[in-house]
Amino acid sequence: MTSPPRPDLSALVDRWLADGVLAEAHAARVRADLRAAADAPAEPGQPAPAGGNALVVEGLGYLGGVIVVVALGLLAGSLWADLPVAGRLALLGAATAALVLGGALAPVRHAAGRRLRAVLWLAAAAGTAILLSAAVDDDGLGVDGDVRPLVVTAGAAAGAAALWWFHRSAVQQAAALVGLQATVLAAAALHDGEGPTMAAPWAVGVAWAALAWGRVLPGRRAGMVLGAGTAVAASLFLIDQGGWTGVPLATALGLAVAAVYLRDLVLLGLAAGGALVALPLVVSTYFPGATAAALVLLVVGVLLVGAALFTARRRRSAGPPPPSLLTAGSPAVAAAAAAAVLVPTAVLLLRG
């Protein structure tokens, strides 16, 4: 989609002068200001507008990255069996380092350059996981088989977090959170406790969303959406886990209340999706009979539709929510909320 042509400001000034909108002195002042603005150099630190060249560079970067991945796949398929362990690690390490270097060299003054860096460093995070997986698969390193998933996920999470530290984008935050969730899941699988394993990533997702809301983590909106999304997804695996059955509905309900107060339709959509999946299973357990289940689902559906309409109307009529503790966020409250979820969950999982 092409942008509309910019109007000729000089011609507009002449027309306003002819129509009597501007006096001669005013017109002269406007022309002088326009000439000064046109001759002034760009301020340092201001991002330059991305034009066609920047988009071409971005496209070439994506294409080059795909070609590199395909080439590595072909090389691995033909030479992998003949390569020693050191050669395999060198190949994977060089590819990962190239992705990191390519992202570091991307011109972040442009939006296209920032997107290119995010994608390249996302691929680098995946490359780190593959590299670590190949390293621990070597029996000569002495890594126990049960611990290998934890070593791989922890190393990949650390690498993704480091890249997120240098480039605060939503893509890097998502990679760091996925790595952390995989690490927590691998650690929980090592301990045969009483609680279900998926309770650990659920608690981490809730804590992540709370810390992002309190601005403890950078990228507040992305952090809340990512944390809430992983919490909702993990909670769905707790439906048939005894005393954890109510967690999915409690998660969806709490998220819906927060979304309505914050006037956030994305969070409300996540809450609705979680409720849509969890409700039929939970209702069939606690409300036997087709009529009772249908009535409960009908009531919940009407409430969600009303919440969506209420949120949309508030956003349109009132603008952003008024400043308060819940909208502005508090690091202390966020840390306390995260601890209130993480500590009891950890105790329940480790008990046994």
Tab-separated table of C-alpha atoms in Angstrom, residues 95-221:
chain	number	residue	atom	x	y	z
A	95	ALA	CA	25.957	-21.540	12.542
A	96	THR	CA	24.671	-20.240	15.881
A	97	ALA	CA	27.476	-17.685	16.126
A	98	ALA	CA	26.723	-16.503	12.584
A	99	LEU	CA	23.090	-15.928	13.517
A	100	VAL	CA	24.087	-13.983	16.631
A	101	LEU	CA	26.573	-11.893	14.658
A	102	GLY	CA	24.065	-11.238	11.895
A	103	GLY	CA	21.518	-10.000	14.413
A	104	ALA	CA	24.118	-7.818	16.116
A	105	LEU	CA	24.988	-6.175	12.789
A	106	ALA	CA	21.354	-5.455	11.899
A	107	PRO	CA	20.635	-1.679	11.761
A	108	VAL	CA	18.254	-1.235	14.684
A	109	ARG	CA	17.561	2.426	13.830
A	110	HIS	CA	14.931	1.111	11.425
A	111	ALA	CA	11.921	-0.989	12.352
A	112	ALA	CA	12.894	-3.453	9.634
A	113	GLY	CA	16.343	-3.841	11.178
A	114	ARG	CA	14.857	-4.446	14.607
A	115	ARG	CA	12.572	-7.130	13.217
A	116	LEU	CA	15.487	-8.732	11.392
A	117	ARG	CA	17.545	-8.853	14.584
A	118	ALA	CA	14.633	-10.354	16.496
A	119	VAL	CA	14.167	-13.142	13.950
A	120	LEU	CA	17.883	-13.921	13.640
A	121	TRP	CA	18.328	-14.047	17.399
A	122	LEU	CA	15.246	-16.233	17.735
A	123	ALA	CA	16.916	-18.665	15.348
A	124	ALA	CA	20.126	-18.325	17.379
A	125	ALA	CA	18.251	-19.324	20.543
A	126	ALA	CA	16.966	-22.420	18.777
A	127	GLY	CA	20.484	-23.093	17.501
A	128	THR	CA	21.794	-22.919	21.058
A	129	ALA	CA	19.336	-25.604	22.131
A	130	ILE	CA	20.360	-27.832	19.207
A	131	LEU	CA	24.048	-27.283	19.969
A	132	LEU	CA	23.607	-28.194	23.632
A	133	SER	CA	21.523	-31.220	22.723
A	134	ALA	CA	24.282	-32.481	20.429
A	135	ALA	CA	26.866	-31.827	23.135
A	136	VAL	CA	25.115	-33.718	25.938
A	137	ASP	CA	24.290	-36.636	23.643
A	138	ASP	CA	28.000	-37.423	23.651
A	139	ASP	CA	28.512	-40.022	26.356
A	140	GLY	CA	32.055	-38.777	26.827
A	141	LEU	CA	30.786	-35.685	28.643
A	142	GLY	CA	29.411	-37.828	31.436
A	143	VAL	CA	25.989	-36.148	31.609
A	144	ASP	CA	23.385	-38.490	33.056
A	145	GLY	CA	20.552	-39.319	30.695
A	146	ASP	CA	17.826	-38.113	33.052
A	147	VAL	CA	19.537	-34.761	33.545
A	148	ARG	CA	20.244	-34.063	29.869
A	149	PRO	CA	16.879	-32.360	29.139
A	150	LEU	CA	17.433	-30.040	32.094
A	151	VAL	CA	20.952	-29.135	30.928
A	152	VAL	CA	19.764	-28.406	27.383
A	153	THR	CA	16.740	-26.337	28.383
A	154	ALA	CA	18.596	-24.405	31.078
A	155	GLY	CA	21.424	-23.512	28.698
A	156	ALA	CA	19.018	-22.508	25.945
A	157	ALA	CA	16.992	-20.404	28.393
A	158	ALA	CA	20.141	-18.637	29.586
A	159	GLY	CA	21.163	-17.873	26.012
A	160	ALA	CA	17.701	-16.586	25.108
A	161	ALA	CA	17.621	-14.419	28.244
A	162	ALA	CA	21.009	-12.928	27.356
A	163	LEU	CA	19.783	-12.027	23.873
A	164	TRP	CA	16.634	-10.534	25.394
A	165	TRP	CA	18.798	-8.421	27.689
A	166	PHE	CA	20.484	-6.844	24.670
A	167	HIS	CA	17.352	-6.580	22.504
A	168	ARG	CA	14.157	-5.913	24.451
A	169	SER	CA	11.691	-7.189	21.881
A	170	ALA	CA	8.591	-9.311	22.347
A	171	VAL	CA	10.146	-12.057	20.212
A	172	GLN	CA	13.176	-12.331	22.488
A	173	GLN	CA	10.949	-12.244	25.561
A	174	ALA	CA	8.885	-15.104	24.139
A	175	ALA	CA	12.044	-17.132	23.493
A	176	ALA	CA	13.271	-16.528	27.047
A	177	LEU	CA	9.911	-17.505	28.544
A	178	VAL	CA	9.663	-20.669	26.441
A	179	GLY	CA	13.169	-21.633	27.523
A	180	LEU	CA	12.326	-20.986	31.165
A	181	GLN	CA	9.112	-22.990	30.938
A	182	ALA	CA	10.949	-25.899	29.330
A	183	THR	CA	13.564	-25.754	32.078
A	184	VAL	CA	10.945	-25.749	34.820
A	185	LEU	CA	9.118	-28.638	33.176
A	186	ALA	CA	12.343	-30.646	32.862
A	187	ALA	CA	13.213	-29.968	36.499
A	188	ALA	CA	9.728	-30.920	37.702
A	189	ALA	CA	9.901	-34.172	35.759
A	190	LEU	CA	13.006	-35.193	37.725
A	191	HIS	CA	11.115	-35.159	41.023
A	192	ASP	CA	8.375	-37.673	41.659
A	193	GLY	CA	6.205	-35.550	43.905
A	194	GLU	CA	2.504	-35.575	44.657
A	195	GLY	CA	1.487	-32.691	42.408
A	196	PRO	CA	1.145	-32.802	38.609
A	197	THR	CA	4.154	-31.740	36.565
A	198	MET	CA	2.220	-29.132	34.552
A	199	ALA	CA	1.522	-27.165	37.725
A	200	ALA	CA	5.076	-25.829	37.545
A	201	PRO	CA	4.776	-24.051	34.159
A	202	TRP	CA	1.325	-22.809	35.177
A	203	ALA	CA	2.804	-21.118	38.247
A	204	VAL	CA	5.688	-19.686	36.224
A	205	GLY	CA	3.254	-18.248	33.669
A	206	VAL	CA	1.178	-16.554	36.364
A	207	ALA	CA	4.305	-15.198	38.051
A	208	TRP	CA	5.680	-13.925	34.721
A	209	ALA	CA	2.448	-12.072	33.961
A	210	ALA	CA	2.412	-10.567	37.458
A	211	LEU	CA	6.036	-9.412	37.246
A	212	ALA	CA	5.414	-7.889	33.813
A	213	TRP	CA	2.329	-6.099	35.146
A	214	GLY	CA	4.425	-4.674	37.983
A	215	ARG	CA	7.097	-3.532	35.501
A	216	VAL	CA	9.684	-5.784	37.121
A	217	LEU	CA	10.188	-7.334	33.688
A	218	PRO	CA	10.632	-5.107	30.619
A	219	GLY	CA	7.970	-5.164	27.939
A	220	ARG	CA	4.893	-4.911	30.147
A	221	ARG	CA	2.126	-5.649	27.614
